[in-house]
Amino acid sequence: MRKLQYLLQCLSEELVEVAKEASKCIRFSPHHVMSKGISNLDRLNTEMSDVYAMIELLEEEGISITVDEDEIKRKKERIAKYMKISQQQG
């Protein structure tokens, strides 16, 4: 496995860990402490930091992960639209 493949695989794994910690925030609340005195929100923040570390490592390899402000705006609009539908459905 080449370095770039390895880093992309690690990014994928870190994103799965973000999803897992976000799920715990939903199920148990962000401020609930499961073990070791660390809240679910703190665990989520740690995993997000790991994602940013992976992005920096990818950038060092010439893979630029960019943020598109127009895409962010469109995503926020879609989230608001579907959240409203979800709330209407109960």
Short mmCIF file of the N, C-alpha and C atoms (twelve columns), coordinates in Angstrom:
data_MODEL
# 
_entry.id   MODEL 
# 
loop_
_atom_site.group_PDB 
_atom_site.id 
_atom_site.type_symbol 
_atom_site.label_atom_id 
_atom_site.label_alt_id 
_atom_site.label_comp_id 
_atom_site.label_asym_id 
_atom_site.label_seq_id 
_atom_site.Cartn_x 
_atom_site.Cartn_y 
_atom_site.Cartn_z 
_atom_site.pdbx_PDB_model_num 
ATOM 1   N N  . MET A 1  0.854   -1.173 0.000  1 
ATOM 2   C CA . MET A 1  0.000   0.000  0.000  1 
ATOM 3   C C  . MET A 1  0.898   1.234  0.000  1 
ATOM 4   N N  . ARG A 2  0.599   2.120  -0.910 1 
ATOM 5   C CA . ARG A 2  1.366   3.360  -0.986 1 
ATOM 6   C C  . ARG A 2  0.926   4.324  0.111  1 
ATOM 7   N N  . LYS A 3  1.754   5.328  0.363  1 
ATOM 8   C CA . LYS A 3  1.483   6.278  1.445  1 
ATOM 9   C C  . LYS A 3  0.138   6.976  1.252  1 
ATOM 10  N N  . LEU A 4  -0.159  7.422  0.041  1 
ATOM 11  C CA . LEU A 4  -1.418  8.112  -0.208 1 
ATOM 12  C C  . LEU A 4  -2.608  7.191  0.070  1 
ATOM 13  N N  . GLN A 5  -2.520  5.954  -0.374 1 
ATOM 14  C CA . GLN A 5  -3.587  4.993  -0.099 1 
ATOM 15  C C  . GLN A 5  -3.760  4.807  1.406  1 
ATOM 16  N N  . TYR A 6  -2.650  4.691  2.104  1 
ATOM 17  C CA . TYR A 6  -2.683  4.513  3.554  1 
ATOM 18  C C  . TYR A 6  -3.373  5.694  4.229  1 
ATOM 19  N N  . LEU A 7  -3.006  6.914  3.835  1 
ATOM 20  C CA . LEU A 7  -3.588  8.107  4.446  1 
ATOM 21  C C  . LEU A 7  -5.079  8.220  4.154  1 
ATOM 22  N N  . LEU A 8  -5.479  7.891  2.942  1 
ATOM 23  C CA . LEU A 8  -6.903  7.923  2.606  1 
ATOM 24  C C  . LEU A 8  -7.680  6.877  3.405  1 
ATOM 25  N N  . GLN A 9  -7.080  5.714  3.605  1 
ATOM 26  C CA . GLN A 9  -7.732  4.692  4.420  1 
ATOM 27  C C  . GLN A 9  -7.875  5.173  5.862  1 
ATOM 28  N N  . CYS A 10 -6.838  5.798  6.377  1 
ATOM 29  C CA . CYS A 10 -6.904  6.336  7.743  1 
ATOM 30  C C  . CYS A 10 -7.966  7.424  7.847  1 
ATOM 31  N N  . LEU A 11 -8.070  8.290  6.832  1 
ATOM 32  C CA . LEU A 11 -9.115  9.313  6.835  1 
ATOM 33  C C  . LEU A 11 -10.485 8.665  6.894  1 
ATOM 34  N N  . SER A 12 -10.682 7.634  6.089  1 
ATOM 35  C CA . SER A 12 -11.953 6.915  6.085  1 
ATOM 36  C C  . SER A 12 -12.270 6.365  7.469  1 
ATOM 37  N N  . GLU A 13 -11.298 5.774  8.122  1 
ATOM 38  C CA . GLU A 13 -11.501 5.213  9.454  1 
ATOM 39  C C  . GLU A 13 -11.823 6.301  10.477 1 
ATOM 40  N N  . GLU A 14 -11.154 7.427  10.380 1 
ATOM 41  C CA . GLU A 14 -11.418 8.519  11.312 1 
ATOM 42  C C  . GLU A 14 -12.834 9.055  11.124 1 
ATOM 43  N N  . LEU A 15 -13.292 9.121  9.889  1 
ATOM 44  C CA . LEU A 15 -14.651 9.601  9.638  1 
ATOM 45  C C  . LEU A 15 -15.692 8.641  10.213 1 
ATOM 46  N N  . VAL A 16 -15.405 7.347  10.157 1 
ATOM 47  C CA . VAL A 16 -16.298 6.367  10.782 1 
ATOM 48  C C  . VAL A 16 -16.335 6.593  12.290 1 
ATOM 49  N N  . GLU A 17 -15.193 6.894  12.878 1 
ATOM 50  C CA . GLU A 17 -15.149 7.141  14.319 1 
ATOM 51  C C  . GLU A 17 -15.918 8.412  14.684 1 
ATOM 52  N N  . VAL A 18 -15.880 9.425  13.817 1 
ATOM 53  C CA . VAL A 18 -16.692 10.628 14.039 1 
ATOM 54  C C  . VAL A 18 -18.166 10.248 14.048 1 
ATOM 55  N N  . ALA A 19 -18.563 9.432  13.090 1 
ATOM 56  C CA . ALA A 19 -19.967 9.001  13.020 1 
ATOM 57  C C  . ALA A 19 -20.365 8.253  14.286 1 
ATOM 58  N N  . LYS A 20 -19.489 7.404  14.784 1 
ATOM 59  C CA . LYS A 20 -19.784 6.640  15.995 1 
ATOM 60  C C  . LYS A 20 -19.980 7.560  17.197 1 
ATOM 61  N N  . GLU A 21 -19.098 8.531  17.345 1 
ATOM 62  C CA . GLU A 21 -19.203 9.439  18.491 1 
ATOM 63  C C  . GLU A 21 -20.407 10.371 18.348 1 
ATOM 64  N N  . ALA A 22 -20.741 10.776 17.129 1 
ATOM 65  C CA . ALA A 22 -21.943 11.590 16.916 1 
ATOM 66  C C  . ALA A 22 -23.183 10.790 17.299 1 
ATOM 67  N N  . SER A 23 -23.173 9.507  16.958 1 
ATOM 68  C CA . SER A 23 -24.290 8.637  17.315 1 
ATOM 69  C C  . SER A 23 -24.451 8.542  18.827 1 
ATOM 70  N N  . LYS A 24 -23.352 8.458  19.549 1 
ATOM 71  C CA . LYS A 24 -23.427 8.415  21.012 1 
ATOM 72  C C  . LYS A 24 -23.984 9.718  21.574 1 
ATOM 73  N N  . CYS A 25 -23.638 10.845 20.943 1 
ATOM 74  C CA . CYS A 25 -24.196 12.130 21.376 1 
ATOM 75  C C  . CYS A 25 -25.711 12.142 21.194 1 
ATOM 76  N N  . ILE A 26 -26.180 11.514 20.134 1 
ATOM 77  C CA . ILE A 26 -27.622 11.449 19.889 1 
ATOM 78  C C  . ILE A 26 -28.289 10.538 20.913 1 
ATOM 79  N N  . ARG A 27 -27.730 9.349  21.102 1 
ATOM 80  C CA . ARG A 27 -28.365 8.357  21.971 1 
ATOM 81  C C  . ARG A 27 -28.319 8.717  23.443 1 
ATOM 82  N N  . PHE A 28 -27.186 9.266  23.898 1 
ATOM 83  C CA . PHE A 28 -26.989 9.463  25.336 1 
ATOM 84  C C  . PHE A 28 -26.866 10.921 25.758 1 
ATOM 85  N N  . SER A 29 -26.803 11.842 24.835 1 
ATOM 86  C CA . SER A 29 -26.616 13.283 24.990 1 
ATOM 87  C C  . SER A 29 -25.133 13.637 24.879 1 
ATOM 88  N N  . PRO A 30 -24.862 14.835 24.383 1 
ATOM 89  C CA . PRO A 30 -23.463 15.248 24.217 1 
ATOM 90  C C  . PRO A 30 -22.682 15.310 25.527 1 
ATOM 91  N N  . HIS A 31 -23.357 15.621 26.612 1 
ATOM 92  C CA . HIS A 31 -22.644 15.855 27.874 1 
ATOM 93  C C  . HIS A 31 -22.579 14.635 28.783 1 
ATOM 94  N N  . HIS A 32 -23.168 13.548 28.349 1 
ATOM 95  C CA . HIS A 32 -23.131 12.315 29.140 1 
ATOM 96  C C  . HIS A 32 -21.712 11.755 29.161 1 
ATOM 97  N N  . VAL A 33 -21.293 11.297 30.321 1 
ATOM 98  C CA . VAL A 33 -19.968 10.711 30.489 1 
ATOM 99  C C  . VAL A 33 -20.130 9.200  30.554 1 
ATOM 100 N N  . MET A 34 -19.595 8.502  29.558 1 
ATOM 101 C CA . MET A 34 -19.724 7.051  29.494 1 
ATOM 102 C C  . MET A 34 -18.665 6.366  30.360 1 
ATOM 103 N N  . SER A 35 -17.432 6.775  30.192 1 
ATOM 104 C CA . SER A 35 -16.340 6.168  30.952 1 
ATOM 105 C C  . SER A 35 -15.126 7.091  30.926 1 
ATOM 106 N N  . LYS A 36 -14.199 6.842  31.812 1 
ATOM 107 C CA . LYS A 36 -12.943 7.596  31.896 1 
ATOM 108 C C  . LYS A 36 -13.144 9.096  32.092 1 
ATOM 109 N N  . GLY A 37 -14.345 9.506  32.533 1 
ATOM 110 C CA . GLY A 37 -14.593 10.912 32.822 1 
ATOM 111 C C  . GLY A 37 -14.613 11.812 31.604 1 
ATOM 112 N N  . ILE A 38 -14.820 11.242 30.421 1 
ATOM 113 C CA . ILE A 38 -14.806 12.023 29.181 1 
ATOM 114 C C  . ILE A 38 -16.222 12.032 28.595 1 
ATOM 115 N N  . SER A 39 -16.728 13.226 28.310 1 
ATOM 116 C CA . SER A 39 -18.081 13.326 27.757 1 
ATOM 117 C C  . SER A 39 -18.109 12.893 26.294 1 
ATOM 118 N N  . ASN A 40 -19.301 12.585 25.834 1 
ATOM 119 C CA . ASN A 40 -19.467 12.223 24.421 1 
ATOM 120 C C  . ASN A 40 -19.038 13.352 23.502 1 
ATOM 121 N N  . LEU A 41 -19.326 14.600 23.908 1 
ATOM 122 C CA . LEU A 41 -18.912 15.736 23.099 1 
ATOM 123 C C  . LEU A 41 -17.390 15.852 23.038 1 
ATOM 124 N N  . ASP A 42 -16.725 15.622 24.160 1 
ATOM 125 C CA . ASP A 42 -15.258 15.646 24.159 1 
ATOM 126 C C  . ASP A 42 -14.697 14.566 23.245 1 
ATOM 127 N N  . ARG A 43 -15.311 13.386 23.268 1 
ATOM 128 C CA . ARG A 43 -14.874 12.304 22.382 1 
ATOM 129 C C  . ARG A 43 -15.078 12.678 20.915 1 
ATOM 130 N N  . LEU A 44 -16.211 13.314 20.630 1 
ATOM 131 C CA . LEU A 44 -16.478 13.761 19.260 1 
ATOM 132 C C  . LEU A 44 -15.447 14.795 18.825 1 
ATOM 133 N N  . ASN A 45 -15.132 15.728 19.701 1 
ATOM 134 C CA . ASN A 45 -14.127 16.749 19.377 1 
ATOM 135 C C  . ASN A 45 -12.763 16.122 19.122 1 
ATOM 136 N N  . THR A 46 -12.407 15.123 19.906 1 
ATOM 137 C CA . THR A 46 -11.131 14.434 19.693 1 
ATOM 138 C C  . THR A 46 -11.095 13.781 18.321 1 
ATOM 139 N N  . GLU A 47 -12.182 13.114 17.957 1 
ATOM 140 C CA . GLU A 47 -12.224 12.459 16.650 1 
ATOM 141 C C  . GLU A 47 -12.184 13.472 15.510 1 
ATOM 142 N N  . MET A 48 -12.845 14.617 15.697 1 
ATOM 143 C CA . MET A 48 -12.784 15.661 14.667 1 
ATOM 144 C C  . MET A 48 -11.360 16.196 14.519 1 
ATOM 145 N N  . SER A 49 -10.652 16.316 15.629 1 
ATOM 146 C CA . SER A 49 -9.245  16.741 15.559 1 
ATOM 147 C C  . SER A 49 -8.429  15.738 14.773 1 
ATOM 148 N N  . ASP A 50 -8.728  14.456 14.958 1 
ATOM 149 C CA . ASP A 50 -8.029  13.417 14.197 1 
ATOM 150 C C  . ASP A 50 -8.306  13.553 12.701 1 
ATOM 151 N N  . VAL A 51 -9.534  13.909 12.344 1 
ATOM 152 C CA . VAL A 51 -9.865  14.120 10.928 1 
ATOM 153 C C  . VAL A 51 -9.049  15.275 10.370 1 
ATOM 154 N N  . TYR A 52 -8.978  16.372 11.117 1 
ATOM 155 C CA . TYR A 52 -8.185  17.509 10.648 1 
ATOM 156 C C  . TYR A 52 -6.709  17.153 10.505 1 
ATOM 157 N N  . ALA A 53 -6.212  16.320 11.399 1 
ATOM 158 C CA . ALA A 53 -4.821  15.866 11.287 1 
ATOM 159 C C  . ALA A 53 -4.623  15.085 9.994  1 
ATOM 160 N N  . MET A 54 -5.583  14.230 9.661  1 
ATOM 161 C CA . MET A 54 -5.491  13.451 8.430  1 
ATOM 162 C C  . MET A 54 -5.539  14.362 7.208  1 
ATOM 163 N N  . ILE A 55 -6.376  15.392 7.263  1 
ATOM 164 C CA . ILE A 55 -6.438  16.345 6.148  1 
ATOM 165 C C  . ILE A 55 -5.096  17.037 5.963  1 
ATOM 166 N N  . GLU A 56 -4.467  17.422 7.064  1 
ATOM 167 C CA . GLU A 56 -3.148  18.058 6.969  1 
ATOM 168 C C  . GLU A 56 -2.120  17.110 6.388  1 
ATOM 169 N N  . LEU A 57 -2.151  15.843 6.802  1 
ATOM 170 C CA . LEU A 57 -1.210  14.868 6.251  1 
ATOM 171 C C  . LEU A 57 -1.446  14.659 4.752  1 
ATOM 172 N N  . LEU A 58 -2.690  14.635 4.344  1 
ATOM 173 C CA . LEU A 58 -2.993  14.511 2.914  1 
ATOM 174 C C  . LEU A 58 -2.490  15.729 2.146  1 
ATOM 175 N N  . GLU A 59 -2.662  16.908 2.727  1 
ATOM 176 C CA . GLU A 59 -2.177  18.118 2.068  1 
ATOM 177 C C  . GLU A 59 -0.660  18.091 1.911  1 
ATOM 178 N N  . GLU A 60 0.035   17.512 2.890  1 
ATOM 179 C CA . GLU A 60 1.487   17.360 2.778  1 
ATOM 180 C C  . GLU A 60 1.872   16.448 1.615  1 
ATOM 181 N N  . GLU A 61 0.946   15.591 1.218  1 
ATOM 182 C CA . GLU A 61 1.166   14.684 0.086  1 
ATOM 183 C C  . GLU A 61 0.619   15.253 -1.228 1 
ATOM 184 N N  . GLY A 62 0.194   16.510 -1.198 1 
ATOM 185 C CA . GLY A 62 -0.279  17.160 -2.413 1 
ATOM 186 C C  . GLY A 62 -1.760  16.979 -2.697 1 
ATOM 187 N N  . ILE A 63 -2.499  16.424 -1.753 1 
ATOM 188 C CA . ILE A 63 -3.940  16.262 -1.904 1 
ATOM 189 C C  . ILE A 63 -4.618  17.376 -1.117 1 
ATOM 190 N N  . SER A 64 -5.185  18.317 -1.837 1 
ATOM 191 C CA . SER A 64 -5.792  19.476 -1.198 1 
ATOM 192 C C  . SER A 64 -7.271  19.219 -0.954 1 
ATOM 193 N N  . ILE A 65 -7.662  19.250 0.298  1 
ATOM 194 C CA . ILE A 65 -9.061  19.132 0.682  1 
ATOM 195 C C  . ILE A 65 -9.559  20.558 0.875  1 
ATOM 196 N N  . THR A 66 -10.395 21.016 -0.046 1 
ATOM 197 C CA . THR A 66 -10.830 22.404 -0.001 1 
ATOM 198 C C  . THR A 66 -12.271 22.510 0.485  1 
ATOM 199 N N  . VAL A 67 -12.591 23.669 0.988  1 
ATOM 200 C CA . VAL A 67 -13.946 23.972 1.448  1 
ATOM 201 C C  . VAL A 67 -14.553 24.929 0.440  1 
ATOM 202 N N  . ASP A 68 -15.710 24.565 -0.070 1 
ATOM 203 C CA . ASP A 68 -16.429 25.391 -1.042 1 
ATOM 204 C C  . ASP A 68 -17.593 26.059 -0.312 1 
ATOM 205 N N  . GLU A 69 -17.502 27.365 -0.113 1 
ATOM 206 C CA . GLU A 69 -18.512 28.096 0.648  1 
ATOM 207 C C  . GLU A 69 -19.894 27.993 -0.002 1 
ATOM 208 N N  . ASP A 70 -19.957 27.941 -1.324 1 
ATOM 209 C CA . ASP A 70 -21.252 27.779 -1.993 1 
ATOM 210 C C  . ASP A 70 -21.857 26.416 -1.694 1 
ATOM 211 N N  . GLU A 71 -21.018 25.381 -1.674 1 
ATOM 212 C CA . GLU A 71 -21.503 24.032 -1.337 1 
ATOM 213 C C  . GLU A 71 -21.988 23.973 0.112  1 
ATOM 214 N N  . ILE A 72 -21.283 24.663 0.986  1 
ATOM 215 C CA . ILE A 72 -21.698 24.710 2.396  1 
ATOM 216 C C  . ILE A 72 -23.066 25.376 2.515  1 
ATOM 217 N N  . LYS A 73 -23.256 26.468 1.819  1 
ATOM 218 C CA . LYS A 73 -24.543 27.171 1.850  1 
ATOM 219 C C  . LYS A 73 -25.655 26.263 1.336  1 
ATOM 220 N N  . ARG A 74 -25.416 25.589 0.210  1 
ATOM 221 C CA . ARG A 74 -26.434 24.689 -0.346 1 
ATOM 222 C C  . ARG A 74 -26.737 23.538 0.611  1 
ATOM 223 N N  . LYS A 75 -25.718 23.013 1.256  1 
ATOM 224 C CA . LYS A 75 -25.925 21.918 2.203  1 
ATOM 225 C C  . LYS A 75 -26.779 22.379 3.378  1 
ATOM 226 N N  . LYS A 76 -26.482 23.539 3.908  1 
ATOM 227 C CA . LYS A 76 -27.261 24.082 5.021  1 
ATOM 228 C C  . LYS A 76 -28.719 24.270 4.618  1 
ATOM 229 N N  . GLU A 77 -28.946 24.718 3.395  1 
ATOM 230 C CA . GLU A 77 -30.319 24.881 2.906  1 
ATOM 231 C C  . GLU A 77 -31.029 23.532 2.815  1 
ATOM 232 N N  . ARG A 78 -30.340 22.509 2.311  1 
ATOM 233 C CA . ARG A 78 -30.941 21.174 2.226  1 
ATOM 234 C C  . ARG A 78 -31.230 20.609 3.609  1 
ATOM 235 N N  . ILE A 79 -30.305 20.816 4.528  1 
ATOM 236 C CA . ILE A 79 -30.507 20.334 5.902  1 
ATOM 237 C C  . ILE A 79 -31.747 20.989 6.506  1 
ATOM 238 N N  . ALA A 80 -31.886 22.302 6.341  1 
ATOM 239 C CA . ALA A 80 -33.045 23.005 6.885  1 
ATOM 240 C C  . ALA A 80 -34.334 22.481 6.259  1 
ATOM 241 N N  . LYS A 81 -34.313 22.260 4.952  1 
ATOM 242 C CA . LYS A 81 -35.495 21.755 4.254  1 
ATOM 243 C C  . LYS A 81 -35.906 20.386 4.793  1 
ATOM 244 N N  . TYR A 82 -34.959 19.469 4.868  1 
ATOM 245 C CA . TYR A 82 -35.293 18.109 5.287  1 
ATOM 246 C C  . TYR A 82 -35.538 17.996 6.789  1 
ATOM 247 N N  . MET A 83 -34.938 18.878 7.568  1 
ATOM 248 C CA . MET A 83 -35.221 18.881 9.001  1 
ATOM 249 C C  . MET A 83 -36.675 19.300 9.238  1 
ATOM 250 N N  . LYS A 84 -37.143 20.264 8.456  1 
ATOM 251 C CA . LYS A 84 -38.528 20.703 8.578  1 
ATOM 252 C C  . LYS A 84 -39.472 19.552 8.234  1 
ATOM 253 N N  . ILE A 85 -39.181 18.828 7.174  1 
ATOM 254 C CA . ILE A 85 -40.008 17.685 6.796  1 
ATOM 255 C C  . ILE A 85 -39.978 16.637 7.908  1 
ATOM 256 N N  . SER A 86 -38.806 16.360 8.452  1 
ATOM 257 C CA . SER A 86 -38.662 15.381 9.531  1 
ATOM 258 C C  . SER A 86 -39.483 15.798 10.745 1 
ATOM 259 N N  . GLN A 87 -39.430 17.049 11.100 1 
ATOM 260 C CA . GLN A 87 -40.191 17.540 12.248 1 
ATOM 261 C C  . GLN A 87 -41.690 17.434 11.991 1 
ATOM 262 N N  . GLN A 88 -42.109 17.697 10.777 1 
ATOM 263 C CA . GLN A 88 -43.536 17.584 10.424 1 
ATOM 264 C C  . GLN A 88 -44.006 16.135 10.509 1 
ATOM 265 N N  . GLN A 89 -43.108 15.201 10.232 1 
ATOM 266 C CA . GLN A 89 -43.457 13.790 10.252 1 
ATOM 267 C C  . GLN A 89 -43.393 13.199 11.666 1 
ATOM 268 N N  . GLY A 90 -42.829 13.976 12.580 1 
ATOM 269 C CA . GLY A 90 -42.770 13.531 13.973 1 
ATOM 270 C C  . GLY A 90 -41.523 12.802 14.242 1 
# 
